[in-house]
Coordinates of C-alpha atoms and ligand atoms in Angstrom, one line a residue:
X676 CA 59.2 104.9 96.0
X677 CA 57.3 102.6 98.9
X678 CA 56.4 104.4 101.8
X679 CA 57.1 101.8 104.7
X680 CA 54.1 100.1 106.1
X681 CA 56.7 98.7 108.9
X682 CA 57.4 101.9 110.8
X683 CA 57.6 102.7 114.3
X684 CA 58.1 105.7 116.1
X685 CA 61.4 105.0 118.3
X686 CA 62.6 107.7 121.2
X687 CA 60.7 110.2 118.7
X688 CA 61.9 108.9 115.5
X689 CA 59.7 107.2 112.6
X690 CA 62.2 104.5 111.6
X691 CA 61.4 101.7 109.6
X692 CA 61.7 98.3 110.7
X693 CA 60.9 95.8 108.3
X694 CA 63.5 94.0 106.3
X695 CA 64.1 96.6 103.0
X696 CA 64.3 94.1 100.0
X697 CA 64.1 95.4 96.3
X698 CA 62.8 99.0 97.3
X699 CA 59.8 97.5 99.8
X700 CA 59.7 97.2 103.7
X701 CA 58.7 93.7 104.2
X702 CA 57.4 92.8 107.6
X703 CA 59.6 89.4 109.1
X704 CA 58.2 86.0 109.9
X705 CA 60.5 86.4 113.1
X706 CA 61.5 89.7 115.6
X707 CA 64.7 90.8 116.5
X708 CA 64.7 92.4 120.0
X709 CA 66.7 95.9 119.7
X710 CA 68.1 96.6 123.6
X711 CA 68.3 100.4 125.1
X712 CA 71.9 99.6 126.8
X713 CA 71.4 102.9 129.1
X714 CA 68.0 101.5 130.5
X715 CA 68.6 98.0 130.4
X716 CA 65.4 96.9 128.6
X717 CA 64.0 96.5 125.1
X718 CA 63.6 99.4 122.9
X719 CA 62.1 98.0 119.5
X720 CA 61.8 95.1 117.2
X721 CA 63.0 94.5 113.7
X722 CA 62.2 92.2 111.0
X723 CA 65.0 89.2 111.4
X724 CA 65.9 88.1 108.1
X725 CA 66.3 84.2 107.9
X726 CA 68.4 82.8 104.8
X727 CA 65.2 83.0 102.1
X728 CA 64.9 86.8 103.1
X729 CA 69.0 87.2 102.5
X730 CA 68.5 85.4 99.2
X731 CA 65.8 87.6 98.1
X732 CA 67.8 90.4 99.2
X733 CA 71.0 89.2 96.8
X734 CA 68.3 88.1 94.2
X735 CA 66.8 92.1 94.2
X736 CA 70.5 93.5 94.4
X737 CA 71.5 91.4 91.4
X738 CA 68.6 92.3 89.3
X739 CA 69.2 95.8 90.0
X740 CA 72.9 96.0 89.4
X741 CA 72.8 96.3 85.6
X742 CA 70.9 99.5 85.1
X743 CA 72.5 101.3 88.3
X744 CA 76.2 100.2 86.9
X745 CA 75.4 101.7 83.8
X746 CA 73.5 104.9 85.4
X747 CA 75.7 107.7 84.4
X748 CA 78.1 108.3 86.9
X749 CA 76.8 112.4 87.4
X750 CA 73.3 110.1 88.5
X751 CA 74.2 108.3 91.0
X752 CA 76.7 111.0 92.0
X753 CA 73.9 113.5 92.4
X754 CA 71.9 110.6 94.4
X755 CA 74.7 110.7 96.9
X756 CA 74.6 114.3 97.3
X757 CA 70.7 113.9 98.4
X758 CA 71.9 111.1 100.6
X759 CA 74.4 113.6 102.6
X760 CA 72.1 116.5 102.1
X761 CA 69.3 114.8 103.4
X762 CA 71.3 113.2 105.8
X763 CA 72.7 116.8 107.0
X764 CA 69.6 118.2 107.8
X765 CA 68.3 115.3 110.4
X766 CA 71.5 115.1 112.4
X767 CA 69.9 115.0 115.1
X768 CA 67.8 112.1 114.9
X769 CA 70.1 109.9 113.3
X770 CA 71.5 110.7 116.4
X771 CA 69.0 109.8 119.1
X772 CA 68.7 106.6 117.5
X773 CA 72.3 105.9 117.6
X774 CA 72.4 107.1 121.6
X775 CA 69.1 104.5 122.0
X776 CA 70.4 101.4 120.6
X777 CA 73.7 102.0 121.1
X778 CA 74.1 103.8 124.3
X779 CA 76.7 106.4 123.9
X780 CA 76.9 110.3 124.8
X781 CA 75.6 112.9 122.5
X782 CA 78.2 114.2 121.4
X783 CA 79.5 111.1 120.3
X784 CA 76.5 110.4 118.7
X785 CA 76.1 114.1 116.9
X786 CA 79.9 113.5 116.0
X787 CA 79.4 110.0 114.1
X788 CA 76.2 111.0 112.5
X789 CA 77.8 114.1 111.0
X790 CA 81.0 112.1 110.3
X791 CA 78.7 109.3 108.5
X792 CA 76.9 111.9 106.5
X793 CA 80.0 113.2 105.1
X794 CA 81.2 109.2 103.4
X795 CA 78.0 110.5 101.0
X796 CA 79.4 113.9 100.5
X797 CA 82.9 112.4 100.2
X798 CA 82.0 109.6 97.5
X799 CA 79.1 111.6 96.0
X800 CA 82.1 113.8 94.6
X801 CA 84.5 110.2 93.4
X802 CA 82.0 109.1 91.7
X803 CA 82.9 110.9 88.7
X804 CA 86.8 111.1 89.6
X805 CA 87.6 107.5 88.9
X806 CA 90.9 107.4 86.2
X807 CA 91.2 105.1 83.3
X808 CA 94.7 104.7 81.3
X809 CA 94.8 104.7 77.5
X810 CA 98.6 105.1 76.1
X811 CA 100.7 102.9 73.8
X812 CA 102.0 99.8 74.7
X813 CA 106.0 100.2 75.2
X814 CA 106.5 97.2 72.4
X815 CA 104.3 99.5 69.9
X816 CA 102.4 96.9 69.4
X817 CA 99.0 97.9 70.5
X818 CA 97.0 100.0 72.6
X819 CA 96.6 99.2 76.6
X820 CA 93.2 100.4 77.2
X821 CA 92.4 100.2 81.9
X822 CA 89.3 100.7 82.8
X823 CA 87.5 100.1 86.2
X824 CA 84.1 98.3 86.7
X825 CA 82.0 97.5 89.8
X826 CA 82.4 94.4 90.9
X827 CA 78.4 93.5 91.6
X828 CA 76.5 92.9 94.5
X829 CA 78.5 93.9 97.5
X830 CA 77.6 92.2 100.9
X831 CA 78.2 94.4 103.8
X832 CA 78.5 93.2 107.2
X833 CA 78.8 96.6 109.7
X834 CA 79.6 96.3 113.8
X835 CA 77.5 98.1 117.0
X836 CA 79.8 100.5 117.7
X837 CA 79.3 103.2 114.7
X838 CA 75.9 101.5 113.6
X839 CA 75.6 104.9 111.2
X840 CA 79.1 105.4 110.0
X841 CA 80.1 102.6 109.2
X842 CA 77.5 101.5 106.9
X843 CA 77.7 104.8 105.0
X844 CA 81.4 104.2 105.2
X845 CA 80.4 101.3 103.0
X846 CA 77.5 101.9 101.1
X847 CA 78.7 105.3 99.8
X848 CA 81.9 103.9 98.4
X849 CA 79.7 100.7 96.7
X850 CA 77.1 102.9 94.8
X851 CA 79.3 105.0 93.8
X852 CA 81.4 102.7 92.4
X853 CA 78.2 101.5 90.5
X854 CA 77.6 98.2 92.7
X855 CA 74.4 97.4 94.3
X856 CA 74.3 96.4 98.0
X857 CA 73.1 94.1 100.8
X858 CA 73.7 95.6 104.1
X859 CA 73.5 93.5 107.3
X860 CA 73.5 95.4 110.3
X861 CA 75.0 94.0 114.2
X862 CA 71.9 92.8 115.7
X863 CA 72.9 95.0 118.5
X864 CA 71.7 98.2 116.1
X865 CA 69.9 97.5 113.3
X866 CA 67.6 100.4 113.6
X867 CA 70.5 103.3 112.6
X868 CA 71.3 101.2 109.4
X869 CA 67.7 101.1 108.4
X870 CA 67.2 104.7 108.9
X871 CA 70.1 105.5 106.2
X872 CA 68.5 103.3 104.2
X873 CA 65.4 105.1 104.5
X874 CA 67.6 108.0 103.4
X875 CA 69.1 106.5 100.6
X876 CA 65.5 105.7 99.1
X877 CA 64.3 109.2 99.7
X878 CA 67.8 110.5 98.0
X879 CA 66.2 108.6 95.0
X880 CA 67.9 105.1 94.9
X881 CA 66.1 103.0 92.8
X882 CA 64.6 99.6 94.0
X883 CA 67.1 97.1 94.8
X884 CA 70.4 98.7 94.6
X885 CA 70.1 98.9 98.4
X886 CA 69.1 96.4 100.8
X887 CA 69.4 95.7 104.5
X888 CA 68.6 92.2 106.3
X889 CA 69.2 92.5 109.9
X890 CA 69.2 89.1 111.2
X891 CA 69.9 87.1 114.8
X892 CA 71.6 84.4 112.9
X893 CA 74.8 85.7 110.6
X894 CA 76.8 83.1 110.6
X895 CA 74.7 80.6 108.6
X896 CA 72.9 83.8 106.8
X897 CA 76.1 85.3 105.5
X898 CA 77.6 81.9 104.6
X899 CA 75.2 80.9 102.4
X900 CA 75.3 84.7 100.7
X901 CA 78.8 84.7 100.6
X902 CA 78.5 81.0 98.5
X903 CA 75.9 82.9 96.4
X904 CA 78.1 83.6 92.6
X905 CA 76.1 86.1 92.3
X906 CA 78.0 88.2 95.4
X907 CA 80.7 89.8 94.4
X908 CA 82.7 91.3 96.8
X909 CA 82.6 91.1 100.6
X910 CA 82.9 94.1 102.9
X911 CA 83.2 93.4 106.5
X912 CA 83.7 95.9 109.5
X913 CA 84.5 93.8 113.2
X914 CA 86.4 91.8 115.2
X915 CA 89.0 90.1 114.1
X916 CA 88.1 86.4 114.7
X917 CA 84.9 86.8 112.9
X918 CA 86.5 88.7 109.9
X919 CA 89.0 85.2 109.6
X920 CA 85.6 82.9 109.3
X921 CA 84.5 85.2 107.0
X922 CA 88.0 85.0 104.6
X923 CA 87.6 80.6 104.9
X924 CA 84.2 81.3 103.4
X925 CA 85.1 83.8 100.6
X926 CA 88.7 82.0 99.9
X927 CA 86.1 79.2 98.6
X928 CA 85.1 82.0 95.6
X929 CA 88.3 83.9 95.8
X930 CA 85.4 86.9 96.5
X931 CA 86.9 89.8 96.8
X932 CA 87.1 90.8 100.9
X933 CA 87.8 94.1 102.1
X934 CA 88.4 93.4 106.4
X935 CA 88.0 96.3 108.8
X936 CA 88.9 94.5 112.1
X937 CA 90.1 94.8 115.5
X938 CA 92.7 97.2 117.0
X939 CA 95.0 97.7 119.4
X940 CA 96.2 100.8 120.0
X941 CA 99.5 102.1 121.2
X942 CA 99.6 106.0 122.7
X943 CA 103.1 106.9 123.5
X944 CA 104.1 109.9 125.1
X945 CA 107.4 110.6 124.3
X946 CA 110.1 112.1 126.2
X947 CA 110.1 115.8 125.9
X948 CA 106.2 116.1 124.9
X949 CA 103.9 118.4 125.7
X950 CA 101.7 116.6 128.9
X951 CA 98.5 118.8 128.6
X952 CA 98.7 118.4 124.8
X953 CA 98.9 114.4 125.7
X954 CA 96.1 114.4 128.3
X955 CA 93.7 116.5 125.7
X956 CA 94.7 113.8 122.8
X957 CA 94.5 110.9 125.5
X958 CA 91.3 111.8 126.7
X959 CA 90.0 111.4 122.8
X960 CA 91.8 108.8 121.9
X961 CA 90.5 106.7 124.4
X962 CA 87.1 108.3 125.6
X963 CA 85.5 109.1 122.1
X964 CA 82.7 106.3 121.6
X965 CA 83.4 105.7 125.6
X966 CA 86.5 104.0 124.6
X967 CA 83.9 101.1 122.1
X968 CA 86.3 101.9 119.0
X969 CA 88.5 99.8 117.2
X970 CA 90.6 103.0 117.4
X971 CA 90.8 103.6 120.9
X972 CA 93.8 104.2 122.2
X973 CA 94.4 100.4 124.3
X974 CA 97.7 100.8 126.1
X975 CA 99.5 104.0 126.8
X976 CA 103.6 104.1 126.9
X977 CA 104.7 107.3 128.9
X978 CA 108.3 108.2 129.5
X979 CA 109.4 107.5 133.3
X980 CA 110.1 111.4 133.2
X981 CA 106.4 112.3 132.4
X982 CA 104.3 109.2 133.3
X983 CA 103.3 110.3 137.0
X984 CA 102.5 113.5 136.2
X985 CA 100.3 112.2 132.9
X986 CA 98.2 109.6 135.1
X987 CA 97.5 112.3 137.9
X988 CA 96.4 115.0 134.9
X989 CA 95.1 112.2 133.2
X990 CA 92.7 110.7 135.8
X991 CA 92.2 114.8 137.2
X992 CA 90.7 114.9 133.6
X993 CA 88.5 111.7 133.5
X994 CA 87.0 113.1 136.9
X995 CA 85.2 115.6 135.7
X996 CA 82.9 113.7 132.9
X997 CA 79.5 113.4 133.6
X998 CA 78.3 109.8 132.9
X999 CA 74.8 109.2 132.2
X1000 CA 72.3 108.6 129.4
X1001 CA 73.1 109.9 126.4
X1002 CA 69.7 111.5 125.8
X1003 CA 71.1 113.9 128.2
X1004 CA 73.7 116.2 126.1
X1005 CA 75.2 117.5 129.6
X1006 CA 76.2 113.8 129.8
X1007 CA 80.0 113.2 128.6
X1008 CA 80.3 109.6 128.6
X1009 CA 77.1 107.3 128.2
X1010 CA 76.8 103.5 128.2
X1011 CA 78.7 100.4 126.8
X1012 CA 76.5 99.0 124.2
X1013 CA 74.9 96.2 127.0
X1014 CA 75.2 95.2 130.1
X1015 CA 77.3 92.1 128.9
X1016 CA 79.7 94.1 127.2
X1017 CA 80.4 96.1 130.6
X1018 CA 80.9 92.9 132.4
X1019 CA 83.5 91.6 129.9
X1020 CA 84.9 95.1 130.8
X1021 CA 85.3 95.0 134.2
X1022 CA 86.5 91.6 134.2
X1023 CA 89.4 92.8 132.5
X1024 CA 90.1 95.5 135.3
X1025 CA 89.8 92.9 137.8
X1026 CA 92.6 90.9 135.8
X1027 CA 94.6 93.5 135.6
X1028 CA 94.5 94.1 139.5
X1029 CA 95.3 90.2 139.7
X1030 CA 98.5 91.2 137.5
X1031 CA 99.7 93.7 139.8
X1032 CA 98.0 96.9 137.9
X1033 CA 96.3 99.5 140.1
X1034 CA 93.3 100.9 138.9
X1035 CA 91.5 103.5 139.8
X1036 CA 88.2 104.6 138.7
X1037 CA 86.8 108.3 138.1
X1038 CA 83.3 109.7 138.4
X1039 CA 80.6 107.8 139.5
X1040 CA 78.7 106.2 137.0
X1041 CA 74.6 105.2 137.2
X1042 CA 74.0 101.9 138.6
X1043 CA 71.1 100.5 136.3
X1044 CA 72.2 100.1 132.4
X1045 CA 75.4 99.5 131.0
X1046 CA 77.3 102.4 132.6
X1047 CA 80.8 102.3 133.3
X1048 CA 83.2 104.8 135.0
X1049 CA 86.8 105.3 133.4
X1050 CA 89.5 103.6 134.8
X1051 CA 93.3 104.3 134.8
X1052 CA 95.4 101.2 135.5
X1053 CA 98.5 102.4 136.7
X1054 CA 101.8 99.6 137.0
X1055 CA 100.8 97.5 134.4
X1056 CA 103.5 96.0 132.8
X1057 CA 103.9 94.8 129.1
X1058 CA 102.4 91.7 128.0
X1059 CA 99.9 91.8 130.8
X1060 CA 96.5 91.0 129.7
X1061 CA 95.2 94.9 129.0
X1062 CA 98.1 95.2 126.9
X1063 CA 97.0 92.5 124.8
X1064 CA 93.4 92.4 124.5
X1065 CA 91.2 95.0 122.7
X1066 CA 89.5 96.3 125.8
X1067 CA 86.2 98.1 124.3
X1068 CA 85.8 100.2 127.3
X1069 CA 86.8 103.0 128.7
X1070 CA 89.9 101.8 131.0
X1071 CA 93.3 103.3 129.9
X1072 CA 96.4 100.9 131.4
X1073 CA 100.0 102.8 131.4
X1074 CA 103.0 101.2 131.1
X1075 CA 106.4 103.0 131.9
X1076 CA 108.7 103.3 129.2
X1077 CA 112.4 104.5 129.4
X1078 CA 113.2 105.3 126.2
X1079 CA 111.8 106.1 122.7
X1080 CA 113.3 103.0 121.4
X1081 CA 111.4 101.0 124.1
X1082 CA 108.5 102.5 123.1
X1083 CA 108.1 101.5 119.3
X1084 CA 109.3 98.0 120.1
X1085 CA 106.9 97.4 122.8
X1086 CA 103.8 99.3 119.9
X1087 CA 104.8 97.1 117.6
X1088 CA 104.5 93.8 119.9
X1089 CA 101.2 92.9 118.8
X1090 CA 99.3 91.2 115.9
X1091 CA 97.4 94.2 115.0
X1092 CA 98.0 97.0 112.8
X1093 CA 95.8 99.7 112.6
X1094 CA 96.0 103.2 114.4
X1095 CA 99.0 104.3 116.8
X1096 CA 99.2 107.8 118.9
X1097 CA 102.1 109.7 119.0
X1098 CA 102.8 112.5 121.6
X1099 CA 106.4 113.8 120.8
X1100 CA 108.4 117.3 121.3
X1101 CA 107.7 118.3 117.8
X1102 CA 106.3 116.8 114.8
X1103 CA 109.6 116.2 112.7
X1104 CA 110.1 113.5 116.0
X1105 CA 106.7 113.1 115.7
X1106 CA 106.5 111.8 111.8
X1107 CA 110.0 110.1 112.4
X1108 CA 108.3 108.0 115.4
X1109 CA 105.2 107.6 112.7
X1110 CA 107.3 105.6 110.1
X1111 CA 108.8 103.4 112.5
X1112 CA 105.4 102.1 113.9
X1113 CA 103.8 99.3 112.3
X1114 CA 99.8 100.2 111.9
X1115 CA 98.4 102.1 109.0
X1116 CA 97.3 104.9 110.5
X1117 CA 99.2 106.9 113.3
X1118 CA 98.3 110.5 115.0
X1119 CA 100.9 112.5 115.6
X1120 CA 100.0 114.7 118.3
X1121 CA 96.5 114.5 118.3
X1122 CA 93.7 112.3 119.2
X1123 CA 92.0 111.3 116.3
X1124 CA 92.8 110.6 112.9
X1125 CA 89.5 109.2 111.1
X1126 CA 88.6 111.5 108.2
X1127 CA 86.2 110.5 105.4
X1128 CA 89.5 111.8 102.9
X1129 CA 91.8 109.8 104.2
X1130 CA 92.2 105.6 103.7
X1131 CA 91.0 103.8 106.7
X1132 CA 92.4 100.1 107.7
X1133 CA 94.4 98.4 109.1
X1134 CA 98.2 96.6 108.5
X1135 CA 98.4 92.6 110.4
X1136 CA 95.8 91.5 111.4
X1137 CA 93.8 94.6 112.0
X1138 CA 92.2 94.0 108.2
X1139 CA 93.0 94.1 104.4
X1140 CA 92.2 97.1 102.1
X1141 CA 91.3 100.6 102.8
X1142 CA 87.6 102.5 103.4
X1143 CA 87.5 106.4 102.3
X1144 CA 89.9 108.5 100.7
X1145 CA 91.0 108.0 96.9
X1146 CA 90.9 104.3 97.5
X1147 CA 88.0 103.4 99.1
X1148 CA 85.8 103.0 96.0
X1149 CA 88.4 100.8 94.4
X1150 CA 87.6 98.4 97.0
X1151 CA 84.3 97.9 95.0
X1152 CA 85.8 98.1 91.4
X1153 CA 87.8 96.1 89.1
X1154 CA 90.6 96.6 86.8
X1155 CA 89.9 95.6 83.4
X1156 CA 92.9 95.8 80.8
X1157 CA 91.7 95.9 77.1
X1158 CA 94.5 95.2 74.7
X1159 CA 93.7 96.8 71.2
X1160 CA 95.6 95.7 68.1
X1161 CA 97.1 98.8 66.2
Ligands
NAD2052 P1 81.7 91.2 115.6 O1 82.9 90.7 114.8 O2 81.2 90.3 116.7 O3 80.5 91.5 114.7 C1 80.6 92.3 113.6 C2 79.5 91.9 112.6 O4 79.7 90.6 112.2 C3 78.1 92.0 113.1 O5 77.3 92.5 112.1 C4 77.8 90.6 113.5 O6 76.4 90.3 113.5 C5 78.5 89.9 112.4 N1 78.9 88.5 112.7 C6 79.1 87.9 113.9 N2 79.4 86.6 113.7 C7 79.3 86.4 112.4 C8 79.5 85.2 111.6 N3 79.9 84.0 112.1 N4 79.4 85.3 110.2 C9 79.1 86.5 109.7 N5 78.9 87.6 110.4 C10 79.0 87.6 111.7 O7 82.2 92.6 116.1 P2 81.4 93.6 117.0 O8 81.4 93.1 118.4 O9 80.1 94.0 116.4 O10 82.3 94.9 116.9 C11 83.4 95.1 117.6 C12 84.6 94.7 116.8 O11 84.6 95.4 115.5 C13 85.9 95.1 117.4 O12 86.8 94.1 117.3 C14 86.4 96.3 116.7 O13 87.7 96.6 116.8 C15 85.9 96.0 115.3 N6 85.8 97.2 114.5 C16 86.7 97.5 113.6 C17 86.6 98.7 112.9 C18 87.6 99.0 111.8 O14 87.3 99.8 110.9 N7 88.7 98.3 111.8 C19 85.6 99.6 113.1 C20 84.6 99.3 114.1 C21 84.7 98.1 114.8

């Protein structure tokens, strides 16, 4: 194991920041400039990977994969376990660098670190739980022998707004499955995702089987890696338009692709429901990451019976977070992930109010950094731009509804797929709602749904395959059929 000669101490932290190729932490030709979005200047530097570096990266990967495929799967299970272990025990600054880079509250950050620390746990125990099939073929002619192999080097391309979990979400899965990996960080948060690594190499993962190339140039970096025959799968986490570049480059191979992409949304509230019950839910459905999730809750449909009475407990509710820096764990919501990102924000506010929407905003958020206060638009009608876009942000439109049936047709009015909210009566109404809504994942009176055991993804256009749960790890295997004569 390398100690890291590229290390700097970041709000506390030793994190590496070189580029971490075959098991060594290589200082970059170039720097990329990592951004504190709560102070509004530069944080840190990281090595920035040009295309040589990413080849290197898939060259170490593919050198490794033969000996870590074969590792018996108890090894790299027990690996894992360090990982999360490891992992468990420095919560906290996993955390603090996740609030620097990133900007969000605390909590938030506490939550995904743990949350990302449990994809090792989770996969440390599949690794060994993988079935084959071995039974006679119904002809009685042979023997049908399935068995499930990694499919190589995995290239994995992770967003800002969970800079920990979502590489775990991917890198767990992969080396379990017995593939090596080349992660590539957002250039927004590179210094979470080198962290784990640092983690994984501590946990005892040998040379090469992990690597991370943060870089300010992914498009022509990830093209020429995902040309590379010696890639094997893709595994992409962001917004949607990138994700359909990225399928035009690996329909070229017919590479594998596993898409995690954008959201948006529905949250009804159903006639009959509970409104406190709704407001709690609401105010994690949208608020959790300050609203930066593909799984925020975008667009909320409230029965005319309950919808004035859930905006005024709604907005009573968003009034008394605290915004400020997430260093500060008395602070409930902390910033957008830059200053940028807020703008594109508030822009949509101010098209909303050109639409006829009334927003309102709560609290009173910090004026330097990229601090936002919640807004609830209230009159916006369906098909308006908030209803359509995928805000990032914490600004919650509400659309009257007057019936259930309204409801789902207007959820379903949209190209993506992947979470809903559902506040009903009871749950039977609840789980009848659920099947009639067309995204892969739908919380039935509650306001979250993400769990390391259950499949993550999306239907439409919010991605293909599934991250976590029982089939997570098959996004990084393949089915081989053995036919053996009798
Ligand atoms: P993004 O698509 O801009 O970037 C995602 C990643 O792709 C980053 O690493 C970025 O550097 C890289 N990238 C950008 N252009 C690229 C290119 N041409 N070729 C290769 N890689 C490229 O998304 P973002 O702004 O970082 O994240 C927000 C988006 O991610 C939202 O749309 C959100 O819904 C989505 N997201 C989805 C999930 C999910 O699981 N479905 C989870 C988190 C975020």
């Amino acid at each position: 194991m390398t100690a890291p000669p590229t290390v700097e101490i970041v709000g506390g932290v030793e994190v590496p920041t070189g580029l971490f190729i075959g098991g060594q932490w290589i200082p970059g030709e170039r720097t990329l400039d990592v951004r504190d979005p709560a102070a509004d200047r530069r944080l840190s530097g990281v090595a920035d990977a040009g295309v040589t570096d990413a080849l290197d990266a898939v060259s170490a990967a593919h050198a490794a994969f033969g000996p870590w495929a074969s590792a018996a799967l108890r090894t790299r299970a027990e690996i894992l376990r360090r990982a999360f272990e490891i992992m468990t025990a420095e919560l906290d600054e996993c955390a603090r660098l996740i609030v620097l880079e990133n900007g969000k509250s605390w909590a938030d950050a506490r939550g995904e670190a743990a949350y990302a620390a449990e994809f090792f746990r989770w996969f440390s125990e599949e690794a060994c739980r993988v079935p084959g099939d071995f039974r006679m073929a119904p002809a009685g002619d042979k023997t049908i022998v399935v068995d499930h192999r990694p499919v190589g080097v995995a290239y994995l391309i992770t967003p800002w707004n969970f800079p920990a979990a979502m590489a775990t979400r991917k890198l767990a899965p992969a080396l379990a499955a017995g593939c090596t990996a080349v992660l590539k960080p957002a250039g927004e948060t590179p210094l979470t995702a080198l962290w784990v690594a640092r983690v994984l190499q501590r946990a005892g993962v040998p040379d090469g089987v992990v690597n991370v190339i943060a870089t300010s140039r992914p498009g022509p970096v990830s093209e020429l890696v995902l040309a590379d025959r010696r890639v094997g799968a893709l595994s992409f986490t962001g917004s949607t338009p990138v994700g359909k570049i990225l399928l035009g480059q690996t329909a070229r191979r017919a590479l594998p692709s596993s898409m995690e992409l954008g959201g948006n949304a529905p949250l009804l509230v159903l006639e009959g429901a509970d409104v406190q019950d709704a407001v709690a839910g609401a105010m994690v459905a949208k608020m959790r990451n300050g609203g930066s999730a593909c799984t925020a809750a975008n667009r909320f449909y409230v029965h005319e019976s309950l919808v004035t009475e859930f905006a005024d407990a709604f907005e009573k509710a968003l009034s008394t977070l605290s915004i400020g820096s997430g260093l500060d764990p008395a602070n409930d919501l902390g910033a957008l992930v830059s200053v940028r990102e807020r703008d594109k924000v508030l822009d949509l506010v101010r098209r909303a109010e050109q639409e006829g929407g009334r927003p309102s905003a709560s609290g009173t958020a910090p004026t330097t950094g990229a601090f936002l206060s919640p807004y609830v638009v209230r009159g916006v009608r369906h098909g308006q731009t908030l209803t359509r876009e995928e805000i990032f942000g914490p600004v919650a439109p509400i659309v009257t509804v007057d019936s259930t049936d309204q409801a789902i047709a207007m959820a379903n009015d949209t190209d993506y797929g992947l979470i809903s909210y559902v506040f009903a009566k009871d749950r039977a109404e609840g789980i009848s709602v659920a099947r009639r809504l067309e995204s892969a994942m739908v919380a039935v009176n509650r306001g979250v749904a993400s769990d390391p055991a259950a499949p993550f993804g999306g239907m439409k256009e919010s991605g293909l395959g599934r991250e976590g749960g029982f089939a997570g790890i098959h996004e990084f295997l393949e089915t081989q059929y053995i036919a053996v004569d009798l």
